[in-house]
PDB file of C-alpha atoms and ligand atoms in Angstrom:
ATOM      1  CA  MET A   9      96.623 -39.997 134.229  1.00 41.00           C
ATOM      2  CA  LEU A  10      95.334 -40.942 137.609  1.00 40.00           C
ATOM      3  CA  THR A  11      97.823 -40.479 140.365  1.00 42.00           C
ATOM      4  CA  ARG A  12      97.810 -42.582 143.481  1.00 40.00           C
ATOM      5  CA  ARG A  13      96.725 -39.566 145.443  1.00 40.00           C
ATOM      6  CA  GLY A  14      93.964 -38.900 142.908  1.00 37.00           C
ATOM      7  CA  LEU A  15      92.610 -42.378 143.470  1.00 36.00           C
ATOM      8  CA  MET A  16      92.720 -41.970 147.199  1.00 37.00           C
ATOM      9  CA  VAL A  17      90.734 -38.750 147.275  1.00 36.00           C
ATOM     10  CA  GLY A  18      88.531 -39.288 144.201  1.00 35.00           C
ATOM     11  CA  GLY A  19      84.873 -40.222 144.470  1.00 36.00           C
ATOM     12  CA  GLY A  20      85.311 -43.971 143.947  1.00 37.00           C
ATOM     13  CA  ALA A  21      88.516 -44.148 145.928  1.00 38.00           C
ATOM     14  CA  LEU A  22      86.874 -44.966 149.195  1.00 37.00           C
ATOM     15  CA  LEU A  23      85.601 -48.180 147.673  1.00 37.00           C
ATOM     16  CA  LEU A  24      89.042 -49.360 146.624  1.00 38.00           C
ATOM     17  CA  GLY A  25      90.321 -52.290 148.652  1.00 39.00           C
ATOM     18  CA  GLY A  26      93.788 -52.538 150.096  1.00 39.00           C
ATOM     19  CA  CYS A  27      94.999 -54.589 147.147  1.00 40.00           C
ATOM     20  CA  ASP A  28      93.933 -52.034 144.582  1.00 42.00           C
ATOM     21  CA  ARG A  29      95.780 -49.395 146.454  1.00 44.00           C
ATOM     22  CA  LEU A  30      98.855 -51.577 146.774  1.00 43.00           C
ATOM     23  CA  ASN A  31      98.741 -52.219 143.058  1.00 43.00           C
ATOM     24  CA  GLN A  32      99.429 -48.591 142.422  1.00 49.00           C
ATOM     25  CA  SER A  33     102.813 -48.740 144.075  1.00 55.00           C
ATOM     26  CA  ALA A  34     105.771 -49.288 141.803  1.00 56.00           C
ATOM     27  CA  GLY A  35     107.419 -51.523 144.396  1.00 59.00           C
ATOM     28  CA  PHE A  36     104.501 -53.889 144.464  1.00 53.00           C
ATOM     29  CA  ARG A  37     104.244 -54.055 140.656  1.00 50.00           C
ATOM     30  CA  GLU A  38     107.938 -54.859 140.545  1.00 56.00           C
ATOM     31  CA  LEU A  39     107.445 -57.585 143.111  1.00 56.00           C
ATOM     32  CA  LEU A  40     104.655 -59.137 141.040  1.00 52.00           C
ATOM     33  CA  ARG A  41     106.738 -59.013 137.894  1.00 53.00           C
ATOM     34  CA  SER A  42     109.781 -60.586 139.488  1.00 60.00           C
ATOM     35  CA  SER A  43     107.694 -63.325 141.058  1.00 56.00           C
ATOM     36  CA  GLU A  44     106.247 -64.375 137.702  1.00 52.00           C
ATOM     37  CA  GLY A  45     109.371 -66.402 137.128  1.00 53.00           C
ATOM     38  CA  LEU A  46     108.844 -68.401 140.289  1.00 60.00           C
ATOM     39  CA  THR A  47     106.935 -71.622 140.273  1.00 61.00           C
ATOM     40  CA  MET A  48     103.686 -71.885 142.210  1.00 57.00           C
ATOM     41  CA  ARG A  49     105.377 -74.206 144.645  1.00 62.00           C
ATOM     42  CA  ALA A  50     108.119 -71.721 145.383  1.00 68.00           C
ATOM     43  CA  GLN A  51     105.570 -68.962 145.831  1.00 59.00           C
ATOM     44  CA  ARG A  52     103.600 -71.068 148.249  1.00 58.00           C
ATOM     45  CA  LEU A  53     106.719 -71.815 150.243  1.00 62.00           C
ATOM     46  CA  ILE A  54     107.534 -68.138 150.473  1.00 63.00           C
ATOM     47  CA  MET A  55     104.019 -67.089 151.396  1.00 62.00           C
ATOM     48  CA  ASN A  56     103.554 -69.736 154.078  1.00 81.00           C
ATOM     49  CA  ARG A  57     106.872 -69.539 155.856  1.00 88.00           C
ATOM     50  CA  ASN A  58     105.248 -68.429 159.092  1.00 88.00           C
ATOM     51  CA  ALA A  59     102.519 -71.065 159.099  1.00 94.00           C
ATOM     52  CA  LEU A  60     102.649 -73.651 161.848  1.00 96.00           C
ATOM     53  CA  ALA A  61     103.623 -77.255 161.223  1.00 96.00           C
ATOM     54  CA  ARG A  62     100.874 -79.686 162.109  1.00 97.00           C
ATOM     55  CA  GLU A  63     100.796 -80.713 165.760  1.00 98.00           C
ATOM     56  CA  PHE A  64      99.542 -84.151 166.782  1.00 98.00           C
ATOM     57  CA  SER A  65      97.997 -85.724 169.872  1.00 98.00           C
ATOM     58  CA  GLU A  66      99.626 -88.096 172.356  1.00 98.00           C
ATOM     59  CA  ALA A  67      97.800 -90.991 170.691  1.00 98.00           C
ATOM     60  CA  ASP A  68      99.635 -90.306 167.427  1.00 98.00           C
ATOM     61  CA  MET A  69     103.112 -90.604 168.947  1.00 98.00           C
ATOM     62  CA  SER A  70     105.319 -93.249 167.337  1.00 98.00           C
ATOM     63  CA  PRO A  71     106.070 -96.201 169.635  1.00 98.00           C
ATOM     64  CA  VAL A  72     109.621 -96.177 168.275  1.00 97.00           C
ATOM     65  CA  PHE A  73     111.460 -93.040 167.221  1.00 98.00           C
ATOM     66  CA  ARG A  74     114.636 -94.180 165.549  1.00 98.00           C
ATOM     67  CA  SER A  75     117.915 -92.316 165.721  1.00 98.00           C
ATOM     68  CA  ASN A  76     119.753 -91.278 162.593  1.00 98.00           C
ATOM     69  CA  GLY A  77     123.197 -89.935 161.774  1.00 98.00           C
ATOM     70  CA  THR A  78     125.341 -89.727 164.879  1.00 98.00           C
ATOM     71  CA  ALA A  79     123.918 -91.705 167.799  1.00 98.00           C
ATOM     72  CA  MET A  80     126.951 -91.162 170.085  1.00 98.00           C
ATOM     73  CA  PRO A  81     129.510 -88.450 169.351  1.00 98.00           C
ATOM     74  CA  ASP A  82     132.914 -90.118 169.574  1.00 97.00           C
ATOM     75  CA  THR A  83     135.057 -87.309 170.923  1.00 97.00           C
ATOM     76  CA  PRO A  84     136.885 -87.247 174.279  1.00 98.00           C
ATOM     77  CA  ASP A  85     135.126 -83.967 175.127  1.00 98.00           C
ATOM     78  CA  TYR A  86     131.682 -85.483 174.676  1.00 98.00           C
ATOM     79  CA  ALA A  87     132.644 -88.610 176.639  1.00 98.00           C
ATOM     80  CA  ARG A  88     133.792 -86.396 179.496  1.00 98.00           C
ATOM     81  CA  LEU A  89     130.603 -84.299 179.452  1.00 98.00           C
ATOM     82  CA  LEU A  90     128.468 -87.428 179.392  1.00 98.00           C
ATOM     83  CA  ALA A  91     130.386 -88.942 182.324  1.00 98.00           C
ATOM     84  CA  GLU A  92     129.705 -85.863 184.447  1.00 98.00           C
ATOM     85  CA  ARG A  93     126.084 -85.687 183.249  1.00 97.00           C
ATOM     86  CA  PHE A  94     126.741 -82.414 181.390  1.00 98.00           C
ATOM     87  CA  GLU A  95     127.623 -80.591 184.615  1.00 98.00           C
ATOM     88  CA  SER A  96     130.165 -78.323 182.871  1.00 98.00           C
ATOM     89  CA  TYR A  97     128.257 -78.174 179.578  1.00 98.00           C
ATOM     90  CA  ARG A  98     127.583 -74.622 178.423  1.00 98.00           C
ATOM     91  CA  LEU A  99     125.463 -73.553 175.502  1.00 98.00           C
ATOM     92  CA  ARG A 100     127.083 -70.526 173.923  1.00 98.00           C
ATOM     93  CA  VAL A 101     125.160 -67.940 171.945  1.00 98.00           C
ATOM     94  CA  ASP A 102     127.506 -65.558 170.159  1.00 98.00           C
ATOM     95  CA  GLY A 103     128.487 -63.977 166.850  1.00 98.00           C
ATOM     96  CA  LEU A 104     126.444 -60.907 165.901  1.00 98.00           C
ATOM     97  CA  VAL A 105     124.865 -60.338 169.307  1.00 98.00           C
ATOM     98  CA  ALA A 106     125.211 -57.531 171.831  1.00 98.00           C
ATOM     99  CA  ARG A 107     125.486 -59.832 174.865  1.00 98.00           C
ATOM    100  CA  PRO A 108     127.013 -63.274 174.214  1.00 98.00           C
ATOM    101  CA  LEU A 109     125.459 -65.940 176.440  1.00 98.00           C
ATOM    102  CA  SER A 110     126.926 -69.002 178.080  1.00 98.00           C
ATOM    103  CA  LEU A 111     124.139 -71.061 179.648  1.00 98.00           C
ATOM    104  CA  SER A 112     124.384 -74.093 181.878  1.00 98.00           C
ATOM    105  CA  LEU A 113     121.780 -76.811 181.434  1.00 98.00           C
ATOM    106  CA  GLY A 114     120.179 -75.668 184.669  1.00 98.00           C
ATOM    107  CA  GLN A 115     119.779 -72.169 183.281  1.00 98.00           C
ATOM    108  CA  LEU A 116     118.446 -73.475 179.982  1.00 98.00           C
ATOM    109  CA  ARG A 117     115.955 -75.721 181.752  1.00 98.00           C
ATOM    110  CA  SER A 118     114.688 -72.874 183.895  1.00 98.00           C
ATOM    111  CA  LEU A 119     113.403 -70.995 180.828  1.00 98.00           C
ATOM    112  CA  PRO A 120     109.697 -71.322 179.971  1.00 97.00           C
ATOM    113  CA  ILE A 121     109.180 -74.222 177.606  1.00 97.00           C
ATOM    114  CA  ARG A 122     107.046 -74.966 174.613  1.00 98.00           C
ATOM    115  CA  THR A 123     105.809 -78.532 174.113  1.00 98.00           C
ATOM    116  CA  GLN A 124     104.912 -79.794 170.664  1.00 98.00           C
ATOM    117  CA  ILE A 125     104.070 -83.162 169.127  1.00 98.00           C
ATOM    118  CA  THR A 126     105.270 -83.086 165.541  1.00 98.00           C
ATOM    119  CA  ARG A 127     106.316 -85.349 162.696  1.00 98.00           C
ATOM    120  CA  HIS A 128     109.986 -85.685 161.839  1.00 98.00           C
ATOM    121  CA  ASP A 129     110.664 -86.475 158.172  1.00 98.00           C
ATOM    122  CA  CYS A 130     114.075 -87.785 157.158  1.00 97.00           C
ATOM    123  CA  VAL A 131     115.118 -87.630 153.492  1.00 96.00           C
ATOM    124  CA  GLU A 132     116.194 -91.249 153.786  1.00 96.00           C
ATOM    125  CA  GLY A 133     112.526 -92.168 153.767  1.00 96.00           C
ATOM    126  CA  TRP A 134     111.294 -92.551 157.312  1.00 98.00           C
ATOM    127  CA  SER A 135     109.119 -90.428 159.581  1.00 98.00           C
ATOM    128  CA  ALA A 136     108.262 -90.495 163.270  1.00 98.00           C
ATOM    129  CA  ILE A 137     105.998 -88.486 165.541  1.00 98.00           C
ATOM    130  CA  GLY A 138     107.503 -87.334 168.806  1.00 98.00           C
ATOM    131  CA  LYS A 139     106.946 -84.859 171.609  1.00 98.00           C
ATOM    132  CA  TRP A 140     109.538 -82.142 172.138  1.00 98.00           C
ATOM    133  CA  HIS A 141     110.061 -79.729 175.018  1.00 98.00           C
ATOM    134  CA  GLY A 142     112.312 -76.696 175.250  1.00 98.00           C
ATOM    135  CA  PRO A 143     112.528 -72.919 175.128  1.00 98.00           C
ATOM    136  CA  ARG A 144     111.900 -71.059 171.920  1.00 98.00           C
ATOM    137  CA  LEU A 145     115.093 -70.112 170.114  1.00 98.00           C
ATOM    138  CA  SER A 146     113.731 -66.571 169.786  1.00 98.00           C
ATOM    139  CA  ARG A 147     113.897 -66.175 173.546  1.00 98.00           C
ATOM    140  CA  LEU A 148     117.634 -66.786 173.602  1.00 98.00           C
ATOM    141  CA  LEU A 149     118.262 -64.558 170.601  1.00 98.00           C
ATOM    142  CA  GLU A 150     116.325 -61.764 172.258  1.00 98.00           C
ATOM    143  CA  ALA A 151     118.231 -62.232 175.526  1.00 98.00           C
ATOM    144  CA  ALA A 152     121.507 -62.073 173.592  1.00 98.00           C
ATOM    145  CA  GLY A 153     120.460 -58.939 171.718  1.00 98.00           C
ATOM    146  CA  LEU A 154     120.616 -60.091 168.104  1.00 98.00           C
ATOM    147  CA  SER A 155     122.298 -57.499 165.882  1.00 98.00           C
ATOM    148  CA  SER A 156     120.401 -56.012 162.956  1.00 98.00           C
ATOM    149  CA  ARG A 157     123.252 -57.250 160.748  1.00 98.00           C
ATOM    150  CA  ALA A 158     122.512 -60.895 161.566  1.00 98.00           C
ATOM    151  CA  LYS A 159     120.839 -62.852 158.761  1.00 98.00           C
ATOM    152  CA  TYR A 160     121.431 -66.490 159.677  1.00 98.00           C
ATOM    153  CA  ILE A 161     121.684 -68.579 162.812  1.00 98.00           C
ATOM    154  CA  VAL A 162     124.315 -71.329 162.744  1.00 99.00           C
ATOM    155  CA  PHE A 163     124.242 -74.387 165.037  1.00 99.00           C
ATOM    156  CA  HIS A 164     127.622 -75.907 165.834  1.00 98.00           C
ATOM    157  CA  CYS A 165     127.405 -79.479 167.116  1.00 99.00           C
ATOM    158  CA  MET A 166     129.666 -81.676 169.222  1.00 98.00           C
ATOM    159  CA  ASP A 167     129.839 -84.630 166.808  1.00 98.00           C
ATOM    160  CA  ARG A 168     132.208 -84.701 163.849  1.00 98.00           C
ATOM    161  CA  TYR A 169     131.979 -85.660 160.212  1.00 96.00           C
ATOM    162  CA  GLY A 170     135.544 -86.363 159.188  1.00 92.00           C
ATOM    163  CA  SER A 171     137.473 -83.633 160.954  1.00 92.00           C
ATOM    164  CA  GLU A 172     134.676 -81.025 161.014  1.00 97.00           C
ATOM    165  CA  PRO A 173     131.853 -80.648 163.518  1.00 98.00           C
ATOM    166  CA  TYR A 174     128.310 -81.265 162.231  1.00 98.00           C
ATOM    167  CA  TYR A 175     126.629 -77.939 161.645  1.00 98.00           C
ATOM    168  CA  GLU A 176     123.416 -76.518 160.293  1.00 98.00           C
ATOM    169  CA  SER A 177     121.863 -73.091 159.772  1.00 98.00           C
ATOM    170  CA  ILE A 178     118.498 -71.402 159.365  1.00 98.00           C
ATOM    171  CA  ASP A 179     117.343 -67.905 158.469  1.00 98.00           C
ATOM    172  CA  LEU A 180     115.605 -65.476 160.810  1.00 98.00           C
ATOM    173  CA  ILE A 181     112.097 -66.415 159.672  1.00 97.00           C
ATOM    174  CA  ASP A 182     112.689 -69.931 160.950  1.00 97.00           C
ATOM    175  CA  ALA A 183     114.729 -68.759 163.934  1.00 98.00           C
ATOM    176  CA  PHE A 184     111.783 -66.698 165.203  1.00 98.00           C
ATOM    177  CA  HIS A 185     109.095 -69.197 164.154  1.00 97.00           C
ATOM    178  CA  PRO A 186     107.010 -70.131 167.243  1.00 97.00           C
ATOM    179  CA  GLN A 187     107.742 -73.865 166.827  1.00 98.00           C
ATOM    180  CA  THR A 188     111.511 -73.428 166.588  1.00 98.00           C
ATOM    181  CA  ILE A 189     112.762 -74.652 169.945  1.00 98.00           C
ATOM    182  CA  LEU A 190     115.904 -75.913 171.633  1.00 98.00           C
ATOM    183  CA  ALA A 191     114.666 -79.253 172.857  1.00 99.00           C
ATOM    184  CA  TRP A 192     116.206 -80.664 176.030  1.00 98.00           C
ATOM    185  CA  ALA A 193     113.467 -83.257 176.575  1.00 98.00           C
ATOM    186  CA  MET A 194     111.680 -85.698 174.291  1.00 98.00           C
ATOM    187  CA  ASN A 195     108.548 -87.773 174.888  1.00 98.00           C
ATOM    188  CA  GLY A 196     108.454 -86.630 178.508  1.00 98.00           C
ATOM    189  CA  ALA A 197     112.018 -87.616 179.471  1.00 98.00           C
ATOM    190  CA  LEU A 198     115.388 -85.863 179.311  1.00 98.00           C
ATOM    191  CA  LEU A 199     116.755 -85.952 175.758  1.00 98.00           C
ATOM    192  CA  GLY A 200     118.765 -89.152 175.276  1.00 98.00           C
ATOM    193  CA  VAL A 201     122.187 -89.369 173.645  1.00 98.00           C
ATOM    194  CA  PRO A 202     120.896 -90.941 170.365  1.00 98.00           C
ATOM    195  CA  HIS A 203     118.567 -87.957 169.895  1.00 98.00           C
ATOM    196  CA  GLY A 204     121.113 -85.231 170.614  1.00 98.00           C
ATOM    197  CA  ALA A 205     121.683 -84.826 174.354  1.00 98.00           C
ATOM    198  CA  PRO A 206     121.797 -82.451 175.990  1.00 98.00           C
ATOM    199  CA  VAL A 207     120.183 -80.021 173.498  1.00 98.00           C
ATOM    200  CA  ARG A 208     118.971 -80.267 169.901  1.00 99.00           C
ATOM    201  CA  LEU A 209     117.155 -78.013 167.510  1.00 99.00           C
ATOM    202  CA  ARG A 210     113.558 -78.568 166.400  1.00 98.00           C
ATOM    203  CA  VAL A 211     112.725 -76.490 163.344  1.00 98.00           C
ATOM    204  CA  GLU A 212     109.438 -78.065 162.443  1.00 97.00           C
ATOM    205  CA  ARG A 213     108.871 -76.749 158.928  1.00 96.00           C
ATOM    206  CA  GLN A 214     112.022 -78.458 157.648  1.00 96.00           C
ATOM    207  CA  LEU A 215     113.426 -81.928 157.008  1.00 97.00           C
ATOM    208  CA  GLY A 216     115.359 -84.133 159.421  1.00 98.00           C
ATOM    209  CA  TYR A 217     118.902 -83.109 158.608  1.00 98.00           C
ATOM    210  CA  LYS A 218     118.168 -79.516 159.680  1.00 98.00           C
ATOM    211  CA  GLN A 219     117.320 -80.734 163.236  1.00 98.00           C
ATOM    212  CA  ALA A 220     120.834 -80.275 164.643  1.00 99.00           C
ATOM    213  CA  LYS A 221     121.674 -82.515 167.613  1.00 99.00           C
ATOM    214  CA  TYR A 222     124.398 -82.102 170.306  1.00 99.00           C
ATOM    215  CA  ILE A 223     124.433 -78.304 169.973  1.00 99.00           C
ATOM    216  CA  GLU A 224     127.226 -76.497 171.797  1.00 98.00           C
ATOM    217  CA  ARG A 225     127.245 -73.129 170.072  1.00 99.00           C
ATOM    218  CA  ILE A 226     124.670 -70.941 168.357  1.00 99.00           C
ATOM    219  CA  GLU A 227     126.268 -68.281 166.197  1.00 98.00           C
ATOM    220  CA  ALA A 228     124.547 -65.326 164.523  1.00 98.00           C
ATOM    221  CA  VAL A 229     126.163 -64.437 161.192  1.00 98.00           C
ATOM    222  CA  GLU A 230     125.618 -62.098 158.278  1.00 98.00           C
ATOM    223  CA  SER A 231     126.682 -64.631 155.655  1.00 98.00           C
ATOM    224  CA  LEU A 232     127.141 -68.395 155.523  1.00 98.00           C
ATOM    225  CA  ALA A 233     130.030 -68.147 153.061  1.00 98.00           C
ATOM    226  CA  SER A 234     132.781 -68.351 155.653  1.00 97.00           C
ATOM    227  CA  VAL A 235     131.301 -71.149 157.756  1.00 98.00           C
ATOM    228  CA  GLN A 236     132.923 -74.510 156.855  1.00 98.00           C
ATOM    229  CA  GLY A 237     132.123 -75.334 153.185  1.00 98.00           C
ATOM    230  CA  GLY A 238     129.930 -72.263 152.830  1.00 98.00           C
ATOM    231  CA  LYS A 239     126.638 -73.953 151.961  1.00 98.00           C
ATOM    232  CA  GLY A 240     125.096 -73.695 155.411  1.00 98.00           C
ATOM    233  CA  GLY A 241     125.267 -77.248 156.674  1.00 98.00           C
ATOM    234  CA  THR A 242     127.146 -80.519 156.760  1.00 98.00           C
ATOM    235  CA  TRP A 243     124.916 -82.252 154.188  1.00 98.00           C
ATOM    236  CA  GLU A 244     124.599 -79.118 152.061  1.00 98.00           C
ATOM    237  CA  ASP A 245     128.411 -78.974 151.865  1.00 98.00           C
ATOM    238  CA  ARG A 246     128.996 -82.680 151.364  1.00 97.00           C
ATOM    239  CA  ALA A 247     126.028 -84.062 149.473  1.00 96.00           C
ATOM    240  CA  ASP A 248     124.344 -81.081 147.805  1.00 94.00           C
ATOM    241  CA  TYR A 249     121.270 -81.302 150.005  1.00 96.00           C
ATOM    242  CA  GLU A 250     119.058 -78.213 149.720  1.00 96.00           C
ATOM    243  CA  TRP A 251     119.807 -75.541 152.312  1.00 97.00           C
ATOM    244  CA  TYR A 252     116.109 -74.705 152.577  1.00 95.00           C
ATOM    245  CA  ALA A 253     114.517 -78.080 153.260  1.00 93.00           C
ATOM    246  CA  GLY A 254     110.925 -76.919 153.673  1.00 92.00           C
ATOM    247  CA  ILE A 255     108.093 -79.382 154.155  1.00 89.00           C
TER     248      ILE A 255
HETATM  249  N1  MTE B 329     124.671 -83.193 165.218  1.00 69.34           N
HETATM  250  C1  MTE B 329     123.942 -83.944 164.368  1.00 69.34           C
HETATM  251  N2  MTE B 329     122.675 -83.575 164.111  1.00 69.34           N
HETATM  252  C2  MTE B 329     121.912 -84.313 163.279  1.00 69.34           C
HETATM  253  C3  MTE B 329     122.428 -85.455 162.610  1.00 69.34           C
HETATM  254  C4  MTE B 329     123.765 -85.820 162.907  1.00 69.34           C
HETATM  255  O1  MTE B 329     124.318 -86.818 162.392  1.00 69.34           O
HETATM  256  N3  MTE B 329     124.500 -85.034 163.786  1.00 69.34           N
HETATM  257  N4  MTE B 329     121.638 -86.160 161.725  1.00 69.34           N
HETATM  258  C5  MTE B 329     120.459 -85.463 161.175  1.00 69.34           C
HETATM  259  C6  MTE B 329     119.502 -86.324 160.501  1.00 69.34           C
HETATM  260  S1  MTE B 329     119.827 -86.764 158.897  1.00 69.34           S
HETATM  261  C7  MTE B 329     118.298 -86.655 161.057  1.00 69.34           C
HETATM  262  S2  MTE B 329     117.119 -87.506 160.196  1.00 69.34           S
HETATM  263  C8  MTE B 329     118.014 -86.318 162.453  1.00 69.34           C
HETATM  264  C9  MTE B 329     117.745 -87.583 163.236  1.00 69.34           C
HETATM  265  O2  MTE B 329     117.332 -87.262 164.522  1.00 69.34           O
HETATM  266  P1  MTE B 329     117.117 -88.434 165.550  1.00 69.34           P
HETATM  267  O3  MTE B 329     118.431 -89.149 165.677  1.00 69.34           O
HETATM  268  O4  MTE B 329     116.653 -87.800 166.800  1.00 69.34           O
HETATM  269  O5  MTE B 329     116.086 -89.344 164.938  1.00 69.34           O
HETATM  270  O6  MTE B 329     119.049 -85.609 163.085  1.00 69.34           O
HETATM  271  C10 MTE B 329     119.728 -84.688 162.270  1.00 69.34           C
HETATM  272  N5  MTE B 329     120.639 -83.927 163.075  1.00 69.34           N
HETATM  273 MO1   MO B 330     117.826 -87.488 158.003  1.00 69.34          MO
END
């Protein structure tokens, strides 16, 4: 029987490509076997998780970008923040981090920004192309010192559904994706209230309901089970929407 080492040092071994060599490892064979049960679509989703969402040009931008879900959070706290133009607003980053952060809007706006023109797709059947500006989420997570135990990033919002705040969550692949930003401006102006002022998430490889608006707290967790209904988001808990809403 040929051993892996035998193949590596044998005469023909030098001609073997990386894949042939990988095929010899039990771990890789196991991976192939377990993935046979997955559909092609699921495999493609897994393989392409780091790919970029398409970016558009200024000419493609929608003349009207409608608002959906909450357009004005109706809590006294939000009314107060709005009245003082978010002067005392703080974005908290906490949970499984070494150094919890509490950032004013001024501090958030002083971080280097990414600008991207992307298409937003809502499950209710509408899409719009808009331009978003804000720091990458990864920058904040790095500044906070994300723990190696963290597996998900939860976004707690200032608007409520019933008695609970709107919330959403993503995994670390999406959290560190280059197009995952905390947008504080849209289409060249400060983010308006209907679109999530003062800060909303853009996670461009996923559907509209994942794009959390009115964010006040970003929490790193090991499991989603203990956050609200346990399914990772307001619509996941209430309407059985998929947690991973990849597009
Ligand atoms: N906090 C919060 N975030 C939210 C929602 C919401 O109601 N509250 N609605 C979601 C849905 S379903 C969509 S399609 C988008 C709409 O974003 P827009 O209002 O900027 O178009 O926000 C998402 N994020
Ligand atoms: Mo949506």
